[in-house]
Coordinates of C-alpha atoms and ligand atoms in Angstrom, one line a residue:
X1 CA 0.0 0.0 0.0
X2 CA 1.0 3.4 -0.8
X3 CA 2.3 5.4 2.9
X4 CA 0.9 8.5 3.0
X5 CA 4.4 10.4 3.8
X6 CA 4.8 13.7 1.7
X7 CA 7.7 14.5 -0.1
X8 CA 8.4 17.3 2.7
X9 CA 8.6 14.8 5.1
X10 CA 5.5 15.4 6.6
X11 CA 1.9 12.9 6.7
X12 CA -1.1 13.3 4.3
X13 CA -4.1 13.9 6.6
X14 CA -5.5 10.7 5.4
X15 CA -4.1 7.8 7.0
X16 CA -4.6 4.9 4.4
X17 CA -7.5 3.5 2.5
X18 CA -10.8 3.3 4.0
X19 CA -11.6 -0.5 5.4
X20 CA -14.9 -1.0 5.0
X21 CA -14.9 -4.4 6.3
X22 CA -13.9 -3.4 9.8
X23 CA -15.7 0.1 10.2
X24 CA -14.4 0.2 14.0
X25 CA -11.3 1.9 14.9
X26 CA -8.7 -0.2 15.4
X27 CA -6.9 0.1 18.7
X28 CA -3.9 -0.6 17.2
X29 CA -2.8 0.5 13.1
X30 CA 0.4 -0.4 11.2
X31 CA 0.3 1.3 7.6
X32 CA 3.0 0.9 5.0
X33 CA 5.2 0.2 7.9
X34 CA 8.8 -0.3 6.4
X35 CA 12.1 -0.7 9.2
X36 CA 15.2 -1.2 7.6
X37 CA 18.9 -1.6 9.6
X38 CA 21.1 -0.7 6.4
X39 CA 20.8 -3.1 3.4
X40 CA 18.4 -5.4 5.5
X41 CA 14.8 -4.7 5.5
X42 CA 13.3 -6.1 8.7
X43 CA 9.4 -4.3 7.9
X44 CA 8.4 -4.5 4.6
X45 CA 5.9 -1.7 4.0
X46 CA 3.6 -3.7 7.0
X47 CA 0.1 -3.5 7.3
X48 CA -2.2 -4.8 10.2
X49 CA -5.0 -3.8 11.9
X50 CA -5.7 -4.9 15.4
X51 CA -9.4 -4.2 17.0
X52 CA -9.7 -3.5 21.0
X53 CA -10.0 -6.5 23.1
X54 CA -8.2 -8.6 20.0
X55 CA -5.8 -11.4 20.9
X56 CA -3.4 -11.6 18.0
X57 CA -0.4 -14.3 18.1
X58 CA 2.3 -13.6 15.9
X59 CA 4.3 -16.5 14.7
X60 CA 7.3 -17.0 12.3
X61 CA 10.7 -18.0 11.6
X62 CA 13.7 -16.3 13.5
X63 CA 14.3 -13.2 11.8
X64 CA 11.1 -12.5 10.2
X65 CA 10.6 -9.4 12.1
X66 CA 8.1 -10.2 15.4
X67 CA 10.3 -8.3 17.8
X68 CA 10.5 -5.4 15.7
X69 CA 7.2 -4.9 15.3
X70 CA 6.6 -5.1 18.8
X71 CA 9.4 -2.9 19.2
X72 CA 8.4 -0.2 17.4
X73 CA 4.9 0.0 18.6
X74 CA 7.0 0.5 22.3
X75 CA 8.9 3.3 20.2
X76 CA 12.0 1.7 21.1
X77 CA 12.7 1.4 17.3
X78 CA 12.5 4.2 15.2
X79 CA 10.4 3.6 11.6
X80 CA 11.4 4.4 8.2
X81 CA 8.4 4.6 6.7
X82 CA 4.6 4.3 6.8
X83 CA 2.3 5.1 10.1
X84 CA 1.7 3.3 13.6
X85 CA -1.6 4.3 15.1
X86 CA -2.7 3.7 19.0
X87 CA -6.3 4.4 19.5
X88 CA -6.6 5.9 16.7
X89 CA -3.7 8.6 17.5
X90 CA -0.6 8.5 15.3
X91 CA 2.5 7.7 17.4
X92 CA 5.2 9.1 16.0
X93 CA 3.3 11.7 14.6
X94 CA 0.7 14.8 15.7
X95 CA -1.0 17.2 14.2
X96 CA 0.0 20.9 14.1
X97 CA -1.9 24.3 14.6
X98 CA -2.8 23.7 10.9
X99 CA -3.8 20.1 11.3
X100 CA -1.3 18.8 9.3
X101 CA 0.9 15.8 10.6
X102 CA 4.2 16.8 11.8
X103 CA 6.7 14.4 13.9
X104 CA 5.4 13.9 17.3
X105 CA 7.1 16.3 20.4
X106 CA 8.2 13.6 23.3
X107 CA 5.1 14.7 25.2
X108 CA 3.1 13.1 22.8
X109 CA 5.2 10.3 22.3
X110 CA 4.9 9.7 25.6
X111 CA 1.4 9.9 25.6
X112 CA 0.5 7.6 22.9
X113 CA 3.4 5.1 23.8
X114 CA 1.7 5.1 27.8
X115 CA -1.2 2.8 26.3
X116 CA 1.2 0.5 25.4
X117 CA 3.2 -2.2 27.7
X118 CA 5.0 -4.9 27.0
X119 CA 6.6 -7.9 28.5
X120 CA 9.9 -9.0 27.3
X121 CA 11.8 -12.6 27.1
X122 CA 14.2 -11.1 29.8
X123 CA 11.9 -9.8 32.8
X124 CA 14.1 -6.8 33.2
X125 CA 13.3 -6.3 36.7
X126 CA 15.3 -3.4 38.5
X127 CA 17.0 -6.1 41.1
X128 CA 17.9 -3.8 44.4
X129 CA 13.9 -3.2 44.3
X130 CA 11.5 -5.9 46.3
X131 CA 8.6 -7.3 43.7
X132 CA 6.1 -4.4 45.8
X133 CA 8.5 -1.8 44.6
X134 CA 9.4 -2.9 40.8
X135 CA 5.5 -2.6 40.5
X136 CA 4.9 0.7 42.4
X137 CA 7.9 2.2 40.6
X138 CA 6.9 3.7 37.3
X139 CA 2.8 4.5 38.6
X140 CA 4.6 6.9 40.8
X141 CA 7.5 8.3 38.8
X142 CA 5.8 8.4 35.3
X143 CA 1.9 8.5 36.4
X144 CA 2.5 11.0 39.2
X145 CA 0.3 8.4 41.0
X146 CA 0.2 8.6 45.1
X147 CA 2.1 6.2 47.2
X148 CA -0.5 4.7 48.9
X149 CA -2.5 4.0 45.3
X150 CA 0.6 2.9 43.6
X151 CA 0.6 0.5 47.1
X152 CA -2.9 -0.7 46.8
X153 CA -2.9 -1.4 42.9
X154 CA 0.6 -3.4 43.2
X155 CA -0.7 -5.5 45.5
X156 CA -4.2 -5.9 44.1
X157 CA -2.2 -7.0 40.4
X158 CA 0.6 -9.2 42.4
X159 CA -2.7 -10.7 43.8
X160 CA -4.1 -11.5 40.8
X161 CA -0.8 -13.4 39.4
X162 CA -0.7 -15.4 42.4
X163 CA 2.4 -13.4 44.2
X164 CA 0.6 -12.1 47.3
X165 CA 3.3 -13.8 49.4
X166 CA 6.3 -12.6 47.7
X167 CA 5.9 -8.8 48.1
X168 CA 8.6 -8.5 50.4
X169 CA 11.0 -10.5 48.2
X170 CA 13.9 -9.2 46.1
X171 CA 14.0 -10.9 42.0
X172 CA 16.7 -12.9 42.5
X173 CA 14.8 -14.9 45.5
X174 CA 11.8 -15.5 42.9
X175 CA 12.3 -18.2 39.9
X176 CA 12.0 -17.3 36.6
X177 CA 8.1 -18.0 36.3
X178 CA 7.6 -15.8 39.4
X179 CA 9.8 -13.0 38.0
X180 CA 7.8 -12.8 35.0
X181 CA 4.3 -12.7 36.4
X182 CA 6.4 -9.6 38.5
X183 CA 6.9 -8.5 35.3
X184 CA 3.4 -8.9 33.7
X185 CA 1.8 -7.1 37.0
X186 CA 4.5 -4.4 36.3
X187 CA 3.3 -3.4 32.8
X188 CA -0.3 -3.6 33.8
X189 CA 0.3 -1.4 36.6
X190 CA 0.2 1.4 34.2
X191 CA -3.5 0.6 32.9
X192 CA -2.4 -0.3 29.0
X193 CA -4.9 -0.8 26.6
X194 CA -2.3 -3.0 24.4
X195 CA -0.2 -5.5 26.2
X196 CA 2.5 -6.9 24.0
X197 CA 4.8 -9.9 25.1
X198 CA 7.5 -11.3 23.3
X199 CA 8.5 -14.8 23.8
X200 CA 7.6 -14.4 27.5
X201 CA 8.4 -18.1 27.9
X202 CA 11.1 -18.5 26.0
X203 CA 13.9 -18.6 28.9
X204 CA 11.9 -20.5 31.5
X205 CA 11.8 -24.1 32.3
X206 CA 8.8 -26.1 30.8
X207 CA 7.4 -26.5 34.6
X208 CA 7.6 -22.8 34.7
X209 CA 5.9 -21.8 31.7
X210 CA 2.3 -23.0 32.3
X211 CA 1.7 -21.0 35.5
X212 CA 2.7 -17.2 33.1
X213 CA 0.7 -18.7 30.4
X214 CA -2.4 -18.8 32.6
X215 CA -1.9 -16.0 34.0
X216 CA -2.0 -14.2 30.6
X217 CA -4.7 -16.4 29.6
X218 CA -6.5 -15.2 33.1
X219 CA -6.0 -11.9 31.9
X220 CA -7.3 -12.1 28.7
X221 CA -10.7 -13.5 29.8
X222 CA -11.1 -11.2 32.4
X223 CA -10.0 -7.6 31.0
X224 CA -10.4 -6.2 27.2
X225 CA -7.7 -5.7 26.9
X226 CA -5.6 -5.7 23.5
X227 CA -3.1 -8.1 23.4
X228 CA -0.2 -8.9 20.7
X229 CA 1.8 -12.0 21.1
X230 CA 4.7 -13.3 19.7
X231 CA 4.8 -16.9 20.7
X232 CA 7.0 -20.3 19.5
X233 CA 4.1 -21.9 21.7
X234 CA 1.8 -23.0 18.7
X235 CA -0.2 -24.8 21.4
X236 CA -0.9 -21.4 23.6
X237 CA -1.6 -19.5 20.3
X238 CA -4.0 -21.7 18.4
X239 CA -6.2 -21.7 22.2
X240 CA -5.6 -17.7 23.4
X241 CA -5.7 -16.0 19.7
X242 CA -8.2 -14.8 18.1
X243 CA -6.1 -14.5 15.0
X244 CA -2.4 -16.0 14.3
X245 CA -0.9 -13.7 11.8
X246 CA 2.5 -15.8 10.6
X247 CA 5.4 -13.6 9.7
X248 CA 7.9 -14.1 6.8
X249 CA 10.7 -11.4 5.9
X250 CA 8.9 -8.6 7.5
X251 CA 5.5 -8.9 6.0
X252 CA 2.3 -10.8 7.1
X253 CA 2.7 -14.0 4.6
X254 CA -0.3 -15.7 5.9
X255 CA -3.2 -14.7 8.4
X256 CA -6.6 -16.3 10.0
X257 CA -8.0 -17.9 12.9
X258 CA -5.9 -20.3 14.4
X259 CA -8.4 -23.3 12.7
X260 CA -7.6 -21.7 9.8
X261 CA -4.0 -20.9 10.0
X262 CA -2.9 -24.7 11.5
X263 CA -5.0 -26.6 10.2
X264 CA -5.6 -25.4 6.9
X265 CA -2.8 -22.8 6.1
X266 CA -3.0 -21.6 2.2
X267 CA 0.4 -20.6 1.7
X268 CA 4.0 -23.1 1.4
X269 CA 5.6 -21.3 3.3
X270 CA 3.1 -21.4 6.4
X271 CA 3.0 -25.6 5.6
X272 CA 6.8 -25.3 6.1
X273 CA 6.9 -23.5 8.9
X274 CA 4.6 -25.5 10.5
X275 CA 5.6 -28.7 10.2
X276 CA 9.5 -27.6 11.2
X277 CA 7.9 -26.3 14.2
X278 CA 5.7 -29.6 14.4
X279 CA 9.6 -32.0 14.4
X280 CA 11.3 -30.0 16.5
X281 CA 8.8 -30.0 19.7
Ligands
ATP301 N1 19.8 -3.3 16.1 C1 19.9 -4.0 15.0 N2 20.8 -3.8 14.1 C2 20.9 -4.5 12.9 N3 20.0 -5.5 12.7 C3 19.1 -5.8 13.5 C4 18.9 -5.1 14.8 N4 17.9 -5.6 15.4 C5 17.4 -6.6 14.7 N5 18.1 -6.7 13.6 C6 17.9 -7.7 12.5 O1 16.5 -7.6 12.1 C7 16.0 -8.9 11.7 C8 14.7 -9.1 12.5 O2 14.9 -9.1 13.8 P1 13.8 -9.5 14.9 O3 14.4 -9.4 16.2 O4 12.6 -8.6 14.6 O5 13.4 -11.0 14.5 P2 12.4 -12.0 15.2 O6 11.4 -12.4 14.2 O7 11.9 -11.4 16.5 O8 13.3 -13.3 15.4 P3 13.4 -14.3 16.7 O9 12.3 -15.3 16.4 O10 14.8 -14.9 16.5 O11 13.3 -13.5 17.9 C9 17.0 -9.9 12.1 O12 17.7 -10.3 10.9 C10 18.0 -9.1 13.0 O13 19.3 -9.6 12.8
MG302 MG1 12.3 -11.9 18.5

């Protein structure tokens, strides 16, 4: 699809074709999304819409771009070309006084990028901070929020992934399954309406990877929220998605329900990724 990026730099007003199909707003919007690091494209001119409450599992070979994407909706990678939209604002762009689209001011980065969280292969907890503490931090330094709420919704989220005991603990006293659901509860501290998690299994023992997968499976039936996995777990993706979109050299080479994407996938390429995926578990 054509981006709609003037030659100036700036962003046509219109942000891609009309989708008749799905007359909702999506909560999430990649248009014409391109990312290249020198030679190597990593986004090909990407497009996917994601609707509010959606659970999309994003599969695909090593290298295929899943962590990128998910990066650059954090705006931890910067985009060559095309649009990302969150709730229907564009991130890395904004309007000015004339209402044209200009590159976004950090405010409104920050803005936009605040209904976003994510949950990485590496929890990334800070270590000298007890689990109560690594999920009160950012509510109170980046939300302004008070102490005592900060308090109360840490331990109302550590609750809910089954940590009520370990408040006290530092990360290096938790195992790797406990660390993440720290991790989880930390990015839902800040209220996103799009959780993203990348391979939030990847490093933990098979005993350790059902209790985080049902507690994102927990949270997915209880909240609406928006939810963008990248998973190697086609087991967790065909029963938590909504849609499996499976990724091949930075595009979207196949997408569907998960009935339609493993047990009837179109495309070659899905047929051989599949049944790799199928030998090697
Ligand atoms: N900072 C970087 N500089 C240069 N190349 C990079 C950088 N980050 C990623 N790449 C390259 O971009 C491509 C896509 O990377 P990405 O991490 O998105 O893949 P992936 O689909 O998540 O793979 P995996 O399943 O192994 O995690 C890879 O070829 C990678 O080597
Ligand atoms: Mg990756």
């Amino acid at each position: 699809m054509n981006t709609p990026v003037q030659p100036d730099g700036t962003l046509s007003p219109t942000l891609g074709p009309e989708q008749p199909e799905q007359p909702e707003q999506p909560m999430v919007r990649f248009a014409g999304v391109t990312k290249r690091y020198g030679e190597l494209t990593v986004l090909d001119g990407l497009d996917l819409d994601v609707q509010e409450g959606e659970k999309v599992a994003i599969i695909g070979p090593s290298g295929s771009g899943k962590s990128t994407l998910l990066r650059a909706l954090m705006t931890l990678e910067e985009i060559d070309e095309g649009v990302i939209e969150v709730d229907g604002e564009p991130l890395t762009h904004m309007p000015d006084a004339s209402g044209r689209l200009v590159r976004a001011n950090t405010r409104h980065l920050r803005r936009v990028r605040g209904n976003v969280g994510m949950v990485f292969q590496s929890f990334n907890l800070f270590p000298h901070m007890s689990v109560r503490q690594n999920v009160m931090e950012a509510p109170v330094q980046v939300l302004g929020l008070a102490k005592s709420e900060a308090r109360e919704r840490a331990e109302e989220l550590l609750a809910m992934v089954g940590l009520e005991d370990k408040l006290e603990h530092f990360p290096a006293q938790l195992s790797g399954g406990q660390q993440q659901r720290v991790a989880i509860a930390r990015a839902l501290a800040m209220r996103p309406k799009v959780m993203l998690f990348d391979e939030v299994t990847s490093a933990l023992d098979p005993e350790l990877c059902g209790e985080v997968l049902n507690v994102i499976r927990r949270l997915g039936e209880a909240h609406n929220l928006t939810m963008l996995m990248v998973t190697h777990q086609m087991g967790f993706a065909r029963e938590f998605a909504d849609r499996v979109c499976f990724f091949h050299q930075g595009r979207i080479h196949e997408q569907g329900t998960p009935d339609e994407l493993f047990n009837q996938p179109r495309e070659d390429r899905t047929r051989e990724f599949l049944s790799a995926v199928n030998e090697a578990s």
